[in-house]
Short mmCIF file of C-alpha atoms in Angstrom, two decimals:
data_model
loop_
_atom_site.label_atom_id
_atom_site.label_comp_id
_atom_site.label_asym_id
_atom_site.label_seq_id
_atom_site.Cartn_x
_atom_site.Cartn_y
_atom_site.Cartn_z
CA MET A 1089 -0.51 0.35 -0.24
CA TYR A 1090 2.56 2.46 0.64
CA GLY A 1091 4.00 1.82 -2.50
CA LEU A 1092 0.62 2.47 -4.41
CA LEU A 1093 1.50 6.47 -2.07
CA LEU A 1094 4.67 6.78 -2.17
CA VAL A 1095 5.21 6.57 -5.60
CA PRO A 1096 3.36 8.50 -7.86
CA THR A 1097 4.07 11.17 -5.56
CA THR A 1098 7.46 11.39 -5.84
CA LEU A 1099 7.20 10.77 -9.74
CA LEU A 1100 4.20 13.98 -9.20
CA PHE A 1101 7.49 15.84 -7.12
CA LEU A 1102 9.74 15.17 -10.41
CA LEU A 1103 6.92 16.20 -12.31
CA THR A 1104 6.51 19.27 -10.34
CA TRP A 1105 10.12 19.92 -9.96
CA TRP A 1106 10.39 19.82 -13.78
CA ARG A 1107 7.52 22.21 -14.38
CA SER A 1108 9.05 24.96 -12.01
CA LEU A 1109 12.15 25.39 -13.89
CA ALA A 1110 10.06 27.71 -16.25
CA TRP A 1111 9.18 29.67 -12.38
CA ASP A 1112 9.81 33.49 -12.34
CA THR A 1113 11.15 34.96 -9.63
CA ILE A 1114 9.98 38.23 -6.81
CA ILE A 1115 9.99 38.81 -3.63
CA ASP A 1116 13.48 39.53 -2.02
CA VAL A 1117 15.85 36.40 -4.00
CA PRO A 1118 16.39 38.77 -6.20
CA LEU A 1119 17.84 41.84 -3.34
CA PHE A 1120 19.92 39.05 -2.07
CA MET A 1121 21.33 37.98 -5.93
CA TYR A 1122 22.03 41.42 -6.15
CA THR A 1123 24.57 40.97 -3.89
CA GLY A 1124 25.91 37.77 -4.53
CA PHE A 1125 27.02 39.84 -7.91
CA LEU A 1126 28.08 43.06 -6.00
CA MET A 1127 30.55 40.83 -4.27
CA ASP A 1128 31.05 38.17 -6.57
CA HIS A 1129 32.25 40.88 -10.07
CA PHE A 1130 32.45 44.28 -8.67
CA HIS A 1131 33.96 42.49 -5.27
CA MET A 1132 31.75 44.71 -3.22
CA VAL A 1133 32.00 44.78 1.11
CA PRO A 1134 29.08 44.06 3.10
CA VAL A 1135 28.56 47.44 5.26
CA ARG A 1136 31.64 48.89 3.35
CA ASP A 1137 30.26 49.24 -0.48
CA PHE A 1138 26.17 48.82 0.67
CA PHE A 1139 24.01 49.48 2.87
CA THR A 1140 22.65 45.85 5.06
CA TYR A 1141 20.80 44.72 8.42
CA ASN A 1142 21.32 41.48 7.13
CA MET A 1143 23.46 38.65 8.57
CA LEU A 1144 26.80 38.24 6.61
CA GLY A 1145 26.64 34.54 6.23
CA THR A 1146 23.71 35.48 3.68
CA HIS A 1147 25.15 37.39 1.53
CA VAL A 1148 28.54 34.24 1.40
CA VAL A 1149 25.81 32.08 0.97
CA PHE A 1150 24.16 34.38 -3.16
CA ARG A 1151 28.04 35.36 -3.43
CA TRP A 1152 27.99 32.11 -4.29
CA LEU A 1153 25.11 30.96 -6.02
CA TYR A 1154 25.90 33.87 -8.08
CA HIS A 1155 28.94 32.79 -8.85
CA PHE A 1156 28.19 29.77 -10.00
CA PHE A 1157 24.71 29.92 -11.30
CA GLY A 1158 24.51 33.14 -12.11
CA SER A 1159 21.17 35.88 -11.73
CA SER A 1160 19.24 33.54 -14.97
CA ASN A 1161 15.84 32.33 -13.64
CA LEU A 1162 17.09 29.22 -14.62
CA GLY A 1163 19.42 29.97 -12.67
CA MET A 1164 17.86 30.50 -9.17
CA ARG A 1165 15.87 27.75 -9.93
CA LEU A 1166 18.57 25.82 -10.33
CA ALA A 1167 20.88 26.76 -7.14
CA ASP A 1168 17.23 26.53 -5.51
CA THR A 1169 17.15 23.22 -6.43
CA ALA A 1170 20.91 22.48 -5.27
CA ILE A 1171 19.83 23.24 -1.66
CA LEU A 1172 16.63 21.16 -2.07
CA ILE A 1173 18.76 18.17 -2.92
CA ILE A 1174 21.31 19.47 0.06
CA ILE A 1175 18.11 18.76 2.34
CA LEU A 1176 16.71 16.34 1.95
CA ALA A 1177 20.01 14.14 1.84
CA LEU A 1178 20.11 15.98 5.34
CA MET A 1179 16.22 14.83 5.61
CA ILE A 1180 16.30 11.56 4.68
CA ARG A 1181 19.86 11.02 6.81
CA MET A 1182 18.44 12.33 10.39
CA LEU A 1183 14.96 10.72 9.48
CA ALA A 1184 16.98 7.04 8.79
CA PRO A 1185 16.22 6.28 12.93
CA PHE A 1186 12.72 5.45 11.48
CA GLY A 1187 13.28 3.47 8.78
CA ARG A 1188 13.20 4.04 5.17
CA ARG A 1189 9.63 4.70 4.56
CA VAL A 1190 9.61 7.06 6.74
CA ALA A 1191 13.25 9.40 5.46
CA TRP A 1192 11.38 9.71 1.99
CA ALA A 1193 8.25 10.36 2.88
CA GLY A 1194 9.41 12.36 4.82
CA ALA A 1195 11.89 14.30 1.80
CA VAL A 1196 8.58 13.49 -0.64
CA VAL A 1197 6.45 15.18 1.71
CA PHE A 1198 8.64 18.20 2.23
CA GLY A 1199 9.61 18.36 -2.00
CA LEU A 1200 6.65 19.22 -2.98
CA LEU A 1201 5.68 21.06 -0.25
CA HIS A 1202 8.38 23.51 -0.68
CA LEU A 1203 7.17 23.75 -4.31
CA ARG A 1204 3.96 23.96 -3.33
CA TYR A 1205 4.56 28.13 -1.56
CA GLY A 1206 6.58 28.51 -5.86
CA SER A 1207 7.51 31.77 -6.17
CA LEU A 1208 7.15 32.90 -3.59
CA CYS A 1209 9.24 31.14 -0.24
CA TYR A 1210 12.05 29.29 -2.67
CA LEU A 1211 15.57 31.02 -1.65
CA GLN A 1212 14.58 32.43 0.81
CA ARG A 1213 17.03 32.88 4.68
CA ASP A 1214 14.49 30.60 6.24
CA PHE A 1215 15.11 27.64 4.23
CA LEU A 1216 19.01 28.46 3.71
CA ALA A 1217 18.92 28.24 7.64
CA LEU A 1218 16.94 24.61 7.20
CA VAL A 1219 20.59 22.90 6.20
CA PRO A 1220 22.59 24.23 9.11
CA ILE A 1221 19.64 23.70 11.39
CA THR A 1222 19.53 19.66 10.71
CA LEU A 1223 23.45 18.85 10.08
CA MET A 1224 22.68 20.29 13.97
CA VAL A 1225 20.17 17.94 14.31
CA LEU A 1226 22.74 15.43 12.99
CA SER A 1227 25.43 16.11 14.77
CA ALA A 1228 23.37 15.79 18.22
CA THR A 1229 21.57 12.99 17.41
CA VAL A 1230 23.72 10.71 15.14
CA TRP A 1231 27.10 12.12 14.75
CA PHE A 1232 29.55 11.54 17.19
CA ARG A 1233 27.98 9.47 19.58
CA ARG A 1234 31.60 8.39 20.74
CA HIS A 1235 33.10 11.19 20.57
CA PRO A 1236 31.13 13.75 22.73
CA ARG A 1237 33.33 16.30 22.77
CA LEU A 1238 32.73 17.17 19.95
CA ARG A 1239 28.96 16.02 19.70
CA TRP A 1240 28.67 19.57 21.43
CA LEU A 1241 30.76 21.69 19.62
CA PHE A 1242 29.99 20.88 16.14
CA ALA A 1243 26.53 21.07 18.22
CA GLY A 1244 27.55 24.74 19.00
CA LEU A 1245 28.69 24.65 15.08
CA PHE A 1246 25.69 25.37 13.34
CA CYS A 1247 24.07 27.13 15.83
CA GLY A 1248 26.66 29.49 15.41
CA THR A 1249 25.82 29.60 11.72
CA LEU A 1250 21.78 29.68 11.67
CA LEU A 1251 23.45 32.43 13.64
CA THR A 1252 25.31 34.76 10.56
CA ILE A 1253 21.93 33.94 8.27
CA LYS A 1254 19.05 34.79 10.69
CA PRO A 1255 19.78 35.67 14.54
CA HIS A 1256 16.19 34.34 15.60
CA LEU A 1257 17.29 31.06 14.13
CA ILE A 1258 19.18 30.18 16.97
CA ILE A 1259 16.53 29.74 18.98
CA GLY A 1260 16.86 25.84 17.39
CA GLY A 1261 20.02 26.02 19.24
CA MET A 1262 18.49 27.15 22.83
CA VAL A 1263 16.48 23.25 22.62
CA VAL A 1264 19.23 21.51 20.96
CA PHE A 1265 21.70 23.15 24.18
CA VAL A 1266 18.66 21.63 26.20
CA TYR A 1267 18.47 17.78 24.85
CA LEU A 1268 22.37 17.89 25.07
CA ILE A 1269 22.18 18.03 28.66
CA ALA A 1270 19.77 15.90 29.07
CA ASP A 1271 20.94 13.50 26.78
CA ARG A 1272 22.42 10.40 28.89
CA ASP A 1273 22.48 6.81 28.00
CA VAL A 1274 23.87 5.62 31.58
CA PRO A 1275 20.70 5.31 33.97
CA GLU A 1276 22.41 6.22 36.95
CA GLN A 1277 21.42 9.01 38.34
CA LEU A 1278 23.49 12.49 39.42
CA SER A 1279 23.49 15.23 41.64
CA ASN A 1280 23.28 18.61 42.00
CA ARG A 1281 27.03 19.12 41.39
CA GLN A 1282 27.28 16.65 39.21
CA TRP A 1283 24.28 17.98 36.92
CA ALA A 1284 25.94 21.12 37.33
CA SER A 1285 29.69 19.95 36.29
CA ARG A 1286 28.17 18.47 32.88
CA PHE A 1287 26.31 21.99 31.83
CA LEU A 1288 29.23 23.57 32.26
CA ARG A 1289 31.60 21.69 30.63
CA ILE A 1290 28.25 20.63 27.09
CA ALA A 1291 27.63 25.10 27.43
CA LEU A 1292 31.45 25.34 27.16
CA PHE A 1293 31.96 23.09 24.67
CA PHE A 1294 28.33 24.49 22.18
CA CYS A 1295 29.48 27.85 22.47
CA LEU A 1296 33.17 27.40 21.44
CA GLY A 1297 31.53 26.31 18.22
CA GLY A 1298 28.95 28.52 18.44
CA SER A 1299 31.97 31.08 18.24
CA LEU A 1300 33.48 30.49 15.06
CA PRO A 1301 31.28 31.71 13.08
CA LEU A 1302 30.59 34.81 14.71
CA LEU A 1303 34.33 35.02 14.42
CA TRP A 1304 34.27 34.29 10.92
CA MET A 1305 31.83 37.00 10.70
CA ALA A 1306 33.86 39.53 13.09
CA GLY A 1307 37.15 39.38 11.52
CA TYR A 1308 35.01 39.81 9.10
CA TYR A 1309 34.44 43.19 8.74
CA ALA A 1310 37.57 43.82 10.90
CA TYR A 1311 39.58 43.36 7.81
CA TYR A 1312 37.66 45.68 6.22
CA GLY A 1313 37.66 48.07 8.40
CA VAL A 1314 33.66 48.18 8.91
CA LEU A 1315 33.24 46.54 12.36
CA GLY A 1316 32.57 49.73 14.53
CA GLU A 1317 29.71 49.42 11.99
CA PHE A 1318 28.33 47.20 11.19
CA VAL A 1319 28.18 46.58 15.64
CA ARG A 1320 26.43 50.32 14.89
CA ILE A 1321 23.68 48.89 12.23
CA THR A 1322 23.10 45.99 14.15
CA ALA A 1323 22.65 48.18 17.50
CA ASP A 1324 20.74 51.14 16.88
CA PHE A 1325 18.68 49.58 12.90
CA PHE A 1326 16.78 46.47 14.26
CA PRO A 1327 14.90 47.67 16.51
CA LEU A 1328 14.17 50.35 14.19
CA HIS A 1329 13.50 47.27 10.76
CA ALA A 1330 11.74 44.98 14.12
CA ASP A 1331 9.44 47.87 14.65
CA ILE A 1332 7.53 46.97 11.18
CA SER A 1333 4.93 44.71 11.07
CA GLY A 1334 3.81 42.61 8.43
CA ARG A 1335 0.78 44.99 7.16
CA ARG A 1336 4.34 47.27 6.26
CA LYS A 1337 3.40 49.61 8.57
CA VAL A 1338 5.01 50.19 12.15
CA PHE A 1339 2.72 49.33 15.43
CA ASP A 1340 1.44 51.67 17.01
CA PRO A 1341 1.19 52.22 20.90
CA GLY A 1342 0.89 48.78 22.68
CA GLU A 1343 0.12 47.49 19.03
CA ARG A 1344 1.88 44.84 18.54
CA LEU A 1345 1.59 42.80 21.35
CA PRO A 1346 -1.89 41.87 20.76
CA TYR A 1347 -0.60 41.69 16.52
CA THR A 1348 0.90 38.73 17.77
CA LEU A 1349 -0.43 37.29 19.59
CA TYR A 1350 -3.46 37.39 16.79
CA MET A 1351 -1.29 36.06 14.47
CA SER A 1352 0.56 33.42 16.07
CA LEU A 1353 -2.83 31.63 17.32
CA SER A 1354 -4.23 32.25 13.69
CA GLY A 1355 -3.51 28.77 12.60
CA ARG A 1356 -1.17 30.19 9.63
CA PRO A 1357 1.87 28.78 11.12
CA TRP A 1358 0.56 25.50 9.41
CA GLY A 1359 -0.79 26.87 5.84
CA ASN A 1360 -3.01 24.91 5.38
CA PHE A 1361 -5.86 21.80 8.28
CA GLN A 1362 -3.37 18.83 6.84
CA LEU A 1363 -1.10 19.25 7.17
CA ALA A 1364 -1.38 19.80 10.55
CA MET A 1365 -3.91 16.79 10.70
CA GLY A 1366 -1.13 14.72 9.70
CA THR A 1367 1.88 16.45 11.81
CA VAL A 1368 -0.10 15.91 15.11
CA CYS A 1369 -1.14 12.31 13.96
CA GLY A 1370 2.16 12.30 13.39
CA VAL A 1371 3.47 12.90 17.30
CA ALA A 1372 0.18 11.41 18.19
CA LEU A 1373 1.32 7.36 17.47
CA LEU A 1374 5.12 8.66 18.80
CA LEU A 1375 4.21 9.51 21.63
CA PHE A 1376 1.20 6.67 22.28
CA ALA A 1377 2.09 3.87 20.26
CA PRO A 1378 3.81 0.82 21.25
CA GLY A 1379 6.98 -0.92 20.23
CA ILE A 1380 8.58 2.20 19.50
CA GLU A 1381 12.88 2.17 20.63
CA LYS A 1382 14.25 4.59 22.50
CA ARG A 1383 16.22 5.96 20.04
CA GLU A 1384 13.40 7.43 18.50
CA ARG A 1385 11.36 8.42 20.58
CA LYS A 1386 13.71 10.99 22.12
CA LEU A 1387 14.78 11.99 18.55
CA GLY A 1388 10.16 12.41 17.87
CA TYR A 1389 10.14 14.17 21.49
CA LEU A 1390 13.85 16.36 20.04
CA LEU A 1391 11.50 17.50 16.85
CA LEU A 1392 8.60 18.28 18.48
CA CYS A 1393 10.09 20.26 21.03
CA LEU A 1394 11.29 22.23 17.58
CA VAL A 1395 7.74 22.45 15.96
CA ILE A 1396 7.38 23.87 18.98
CA ALA A 1397 9.98 26.99 18.84
CA TYR A 1398 9.51 27.93 15.69
CA ALA A 1399 6.48 28.23 15.23
CA ILE A 1400 7.57 30.58 18.01
CA TYR A 1401 10.60 31.65 16.08
CA PRO A 1402 8.12 34.61 13.51
CA CYS A 1403 6.86 36.53 16.87
CA PHE A 1404 10.31 37.65 18.05
CA ALA A 1405 10.21 40.00 14.73
CA ALA A 1406 6.54 40.54 14.76
CA ARG A 1407 6.20 39.52 10.94
CA PHE A 1408 4.44 36.38 9.58
CA TYR A 1409 5.05 35.32 6.06
CA GLU A 1410 4.62 32.34 4.03
CA HIS A 1411 8.90 31.74 4.51
CA HIS A 1412 9.12 32.86 8.16
CA TYR A 1413 7.64 28.96 8.90
CA TYR A 1414 9.78 27.21 6.43
CA PRO A 1415 11.70 25.79 9.50
CA PHE A 1416 8.16 24.85 11.64
CA ARG A 1417 7.41 23.65 9.21
CA PHE A 1418 10.33 21.00 7.24
CA LEU A 1419 10.29 19.06 10.55
CA SER A 1420 6.64 19.30 10.59
CA CYS A 1421 7.00 16.81 7.45
CA ALA A 1422 9.17 14.77 9.61
CA LEU A 1423 6.82 14.50 12.35
CA LEU A 1424 4.20 13.84 9.93
CA ALA A 1425 6.78 11.00 7.98
CA PHE A 1426 6.51 9.24 11.13
CA CYS A 1427 2.95 7.75 9.92
CA PHE A 1428 4.35 5.82 7.21
CA ARG A 1429 6.59 4.31 9.93
CA LYS A 1430 6.83 0.13 9.31
CA TRP A 1431 5.97 -1.41 12.37
CA GLN A 1432 6.58 -4.46 13.48
CA PHE A 1433 3.78 -7.71 13.37
CA LYS A 1434 2.33 -7.60 17.58
CA THR A 1435 2.36 -3.68 17.20
CA PRO A 1436 -2.45 -4.25 17.59
CA LEU A 1437 -3.84 -4.08 13.81
CA ARG A 1438 -5.67 -0.52 14.87
CA VAL A 1439 -1.82 0.70 15.50
CA ARG A 1440 -1.23 -0.37 11.38
CA LEU A 1441 -4.20 0.50 10.36
CA LEU A 1442 -4.67 3.94 11.67
CA SER A 1443 -1.15 4.38 10.45
CA GLY A 1444 -1.45 3.32 7.14
CA SER A 1445 -5.05 5.02 6.99
CA LEU A 1446 -2.94 8.47 8.34
CA ALA A 1447 -0.23 8.10 5.81
CA ALA A 1448 -2.48 8.07 2.97
CA PHE A 1449 -5.49 10.51 4.54
CA ALA A 1450 -2.14 12.74 4.82
CA ILE A 1451 -1.01 11.79 0.73
CA VAL A 1452 -3.74 12.44 -1.11
CA SER A 1453 -4.94 15.10 0.48
CA LEU A 1454 -2.81 17.10 1.04
CA PHE A 1455 -1.03 17.07 -2.61
CA TYR A 1456 -2.91 15.60 -5.29
CA ALA A 1457 -5.48 17.60 -4.46
CA ASP A 1458 -3.84 20.62 -5.01
CA PHE A 1459 -1.43 19.70 -8.44
CA ASP A 1460 -3.32 22.72 -10.32
CA ALA A 1461 -2.06 25.15 -7.42
CA MET A 1462 2.11 23.58 -7.06
CA ALA A 1463 2.34 23.68 -10.46
CA ARG A 1464 0.77 27.44 -10.86
CA PRO A 1465 3.64 29.72 -12.31
CA VAL A 1466 4.03 33.49 -10.62
CA GLU A 1467 1.23 35.13 -13.45
CA SER A 1468 -1.53 33.65 -10.61
CA LEU A 1469 -0.43 36.18 -8.54
CA PRO A 1470 -1.87 39.96 -7.00
CA ASN A 1471 -0.21 42.43 -9.53
CA SER A 1472 -0.24 44.03 -6.02
CA ILE A 1473 2.87 41.71 -5.15
CA ALA A 1474 4.83 42.17 -8.88
CA PRO A 1475 4.72 40.39 -10.45
CA PRO A 1476 7.60 39.57 -13.85
CA TYR A 1477 5.90 41.90 -16.69
CA ARG A 1478 7.30 44.88 -14.87
CA THR A 1479 10.50 43.31 -13.80
CA GLN A 1480 10.65 42.52 -17.18
CA ARG A 1481 9.49 45.28 -18.85
CA MET A 1482 11.91 47.38 -16.91
CA ALA A 1483 15.11 45.13 -17.90
CA SER A 1484 14.65 45.01 -21.83
CA TRP A 1485 13.97 48.52 -21.44
CA LEU A 1486 16.92 49.47 -19.91
CA ALA A 1487 19.07 46.73 -22.30
CA LYS A 1488 18.14 48.95 -25.32
CA ARG A 1489 20.01 51.81 -24.20
CA LEU A 1490 23.13 51.28 -21.37
CA GLN A 1491 26.25 51.45 -22.12
CA PRO A 1492 29.45 50.31 -20.21
CA GLY A 1493 30.02 52.41 -16.97
CA ASP A 1494 27.03 53.28 -16.99
CA THR A 1495 24.93 53.21 -13.60
CA VAL A 1496 20.99 53.04 -12.43
CA GLN A 1497 19.94 53.47 -9.04
CA PRO A 1498 16.53 51.90 -7.87
CA ILE A 1499 14.94 53.48 -5.01
CA GLU A 1500 11.56 50.45 -3.07
CA TRP A 1501 12.28 47.09 -0.96
CA GLY A 1502 12.04 44.43 -3.07
CA PHE A 1503 7.96 43.60 -3.84
CA CYS A 1504 9.29 45.41 -7.49
CA GLY A 1505 11.14 43.87 -9.67
CA ILE A 1506 14.15 47.01 -9.38
CA VAL A 1507 16.93 45.58 -8.51
CA HIS A 1508 15.35 42.63 -10.56
CA ALA A 1509 16.05 44.44 -13.74
CA ALA A 1510 19.65 45.86 -12.62
CA LEU A 1511 20.53 42.29 -12.22
CA GLU A 1512 19.11 40.97 -15.54
CA ASN A 1513 21.54 43.67 -17.14
CA ARG A 1514 24.77 43.43 -14.96
CA VAL A 1515 24.91 47.11 -14.11
CA LYS A 1516 25.64 48.39 -10.52
CA ILE A 1517 24.23 50.71 -7.95
CA PRO A 1518 25.46 54.41 -7.50
CA THR A 1519 25.52 54.88 -4.19
CA HIS A 1520 25.43 52.54 -0.73
CA ILE A 1521 21.49 51.30 -1.23
CA ILE A 1522 20.11 48.70 -2.14
CA TRP A 1523 16.83 48.42 -0.04
CA ALA A 1524 15.73 51.84 -0.57
CA GLU A 1525 12.49 51.26 2.12
CA GLY A 1526 15.69 52.39 5.11
CA LEU A 1527 15.18 55.76 3.32
CA PHE A 1528 11.37 56.03 4.06
CA HIS A 1529 10.47 54.89 7.85
CA HIS A 1530 11.52 56.71 11.40
CA ILE A 1531 12.62 59.77 9.27
CA SER A 1532 13.80 61.87 13.06
CA ASN A 1533 16.06 58.75 13.61
CA PRO A 1534 20.01 60.33 13.51
CA LEU A 1535 20.28 56.93 12.00
CA VAL A 1536 17.73 57.59 9.73
CA LYS A 1537 19.34 60.54 7.85
CA ASP A 1538 22.25 59.66 8.11
CA LEU A 1539 21.03 57.53 5.75
CA ARG A 1540 19.28 59.67 3.70
CA LYS A 1541 22.50 62.42 3.42
CA SER A 1542 24.97 60.01 1.82
CA PHE A 1543 22.94 58.41 0.01
CA MET A 1544 22.11 62.16 -1.32
CA GLU A 1545 26.12 62.99 -1.38
CA ASP A 1546 26.50 59.50 -3.60
CA LEU A 1547 23.97 60.04 -5.20
CA THR A 1548 25.28 63.81 -6.75
CA ALA A 1549 28.76 62.86 -7.20
CA ASN A 1550 27.86 59.51 -8.94
CA LYS A 1551 24.79 60.84 -11.81
CA PRO A 1552 23.50 58.18 -12.45
CA ARG A 1553 21.82 56.99 -15.55
CA PHE A 1554 18.85 56.11 -14.89
CA VAL A 1555 17.42 56.31 -11.08
CA ILE A 1556 13.40 54.88 -11.22
CA ARG A 1557 11.22 54.65 -8.65
CA SER A 1558 8.62 52.58 -6.94
CA LYS A 1559 5.16 53.86 -7.62
CA MET A 1560 4.06 50.57 -5.21
CA GLU A 1561 2.45 51.23 -1.51
CA TRP A 1562 4.46 47.41 -0.84
CA ASP A 1563 8.02 49.23 -1.57
CA TYR A 1564 6.88 51.53 1.92
CA ILE A 1565 6.78 51.61 5.05
CA THR A 1566 3.21 53.35 6.38
CA GLY A 1567 2.28 54.93 9.61
CA HIS A 1568 3.89 57.10 12.94
CA ASP A 1569 7.26 58.83 11.74
CA CYS A 1570 7.39 57.18 7.92
CA SER A 1571 7.00 59.00 4.75
CA GLU A 1572 7.81 58.32 1.22
CA LEU A 1573 8.81 62.16 0.41
CA PHE A 1574 12.22 63.18 0.32
CA GLU A 1575 12.26 66.83 -0.47
CA GLU A 1576 15.93 66.44 -1.31
CA LEU A 1577 16.47 63.49 -3.35
CA ASP A 1578 13.09 65.20 -5.76
CA ALA A 1579 15.02 68.48 -5.98
CA LEU A 1580 17.47 66.96 -7.95
CA LEU A 1581 15.78 64.93 -9.86
CA LYS A 1582 13.87 67.60 -11.34
CA ARG A 1583 17.29 69.49 -11.60
CA ASP A 1584 19.29 67.25 -13.34
CA TYR A 1585 16.27 64.89 -14.65
CA PHE A 1586 13.58 64.57 -16.71
CA VAL A 1587 10.73 61.56 -16.67
CA ALA A 1588 11.68 58.70 -19.83
CA LEU A 1589 8.81 56.90 -18.69
CA ASP A 1590 5.72 56.88 -16.51
CA SER A 1591 4.20 53.45 -15.69
CA ARG A 1592 1.14 53.47 -13.10
CA ASP A 1593 3.85 52.20 -10.30
CA PHE A 1594 7.34 52.86 -10.96
CA CYS A 1595 8.75 55.72 -13.83
CA ILE A 1596 11.62 55.48 -15.38
CA TRP A 1597 14.52 59.20 -14.43
CA GLU A 1598 16.85 59.63 -17.08
CA SER A 1599 19.84 61.73 -16.72
CA ASN A 1600 19.73 65.39 -19.24
CA THR A 1601 23.39 64.84 -19.97
CA SER A 1602 22.07 60.43 -21.12
CA PRO A 1603 23.30 59.77 -24.86
CA THR A 1604 19.53 59.61 -24.66
CA ALA A 1605 18.35 61.72 -23.88
CA PRO A 1606 17.19 64.01 -26.60
CA GLU A 1607 15.05 60.73 -27.94
CA ASP A 1608 13.87 59.33 -24.86
CA ARG A 1609 12.66 63.29 -23.90
CA ALA A 1610 10.53 62.74 -27.33
CA HIS A 1611 8.81 60.18 -26.73
CA ALA A 1612 8.28 60.35 -22.62
CA SER A 1613 5.27 63.31 -24.49
CA ASP A 1614 4.10 60.15 -26.09
CA THR A 1615 1.38 59.56 -23.67
CA GLY A 1616 -0.93 57.20 -26.04
CA GLU A 1617 1.94 54.70 -26.06
CA GLU A 1618 2.34 53.70 -22.20
CA VAL A 1619 -1.41 54.41 -21.82
CA GLU A 1620 -0.65 50.39 -23.63
CA GLU A 1621 2.31 49.48 -22.92
CA VAL A 1622 1.20 49.50 -18.39
CA ARG A 1623 -2.48 47.90 -19.93
CA TRP A 1624 -1.55 44.63 -18.81
CA THR A 1625 -1.71 46.00 -14.85
CA GLU A 1626 -4.87 46.95 -15.50
#
């Protein structure tokens, strides 16, 4: 019976993956790939050469992804496939103690779930973090069983690696640390003094391993002379960024806690009822079914605790985007796969029948009934999430005009595709600002004032040929101390630039000294042509 479920599901996964190679890329993945392009092609350094509030590990990963896969949509899809293969291989190894069938089911179920969220989620940081999360679990449970110090050291190492991708992710490391302390093969009771000694020894090696990625990051920034600036951005800008809700609005006083509680209890972590049902049933079998070995239960308990931890994880930033639940859903798939466990003949028939029924329900209802949703391209997304046509339009418009050495300044957050258009043309930014979102919220804050000032200095000194500004609400933060107005920028554009292309949701400003300025100025007056070009957005 299990073969009738898993073999067709595996084929469905492969078919969906093949169709996914034609997907476009949206949201903030092109932003990260653009930083990888700047680092790889122009040898630029985060913080020193472009402003960022993201951790160094993310930029380094994308630097190498760009180096090996390039910046085309197909290249980014292949990069995502390479990371997915690594994750699935590690997941199979992690679930091996439950049996080959569970490992196979977990890998296929998560692979399909990953494709189910389509272009919105792939290559996000939370997806990339699944590699060190799984390595951390493997270090604590499977590897180094005869070498406890290495076990503690490597578990800490991968926990520290999570911090270089996204600091909040280390909540899983705290769970693993507690597991290491509690996991003992010797049945003898320990005194309070012995427990304290064990805690200190494990903490020493765990923290030593965890400090290595942090020392690497600090050494990198110190080498380029921007360690102090990195610390300043981390200390001053992180609180500002954390003050923005997932609705792109600065929290009003007293609003953050009710919003966080509401989103946490909304059922959003599961994504759908079927995944929740399958995971709960897998947990129930793990906890109450007879005949489960001790090491299986211990691993299952660890996965369950990690699921709980990563359900809480999005609350720290008060952001509840789909990709923020990647660790939670990855571990949920691992627990759901427990329904596929191969039971011994002495196991009660009711348990075997229940397990088989739940496995069939999970596979059929979760994936087969929703194949169209998994396989649909990004064009089905609403226009407010920046369909790729806008990127294609800007990229093709720029490609006809750009010459070697030209620069383009994008002004957007991450939803409009302006940076993506610059990436497709392999053109450099003239300032240190890529994420222009930081220029339009908390504008009275000293750090944001400094950002605005240095941005205008760079823009005035380097004189980009094109400045492209988004008109979409997704690219601006609303609320207290926020504004879409930037008087100094508007004055500069009015003085030294003209509107070469005014679309419904973006505007391209071209320098008055541009070689194509006379021709583009003449075309810009033909409003009938512009209405026809943007008709697809209506």
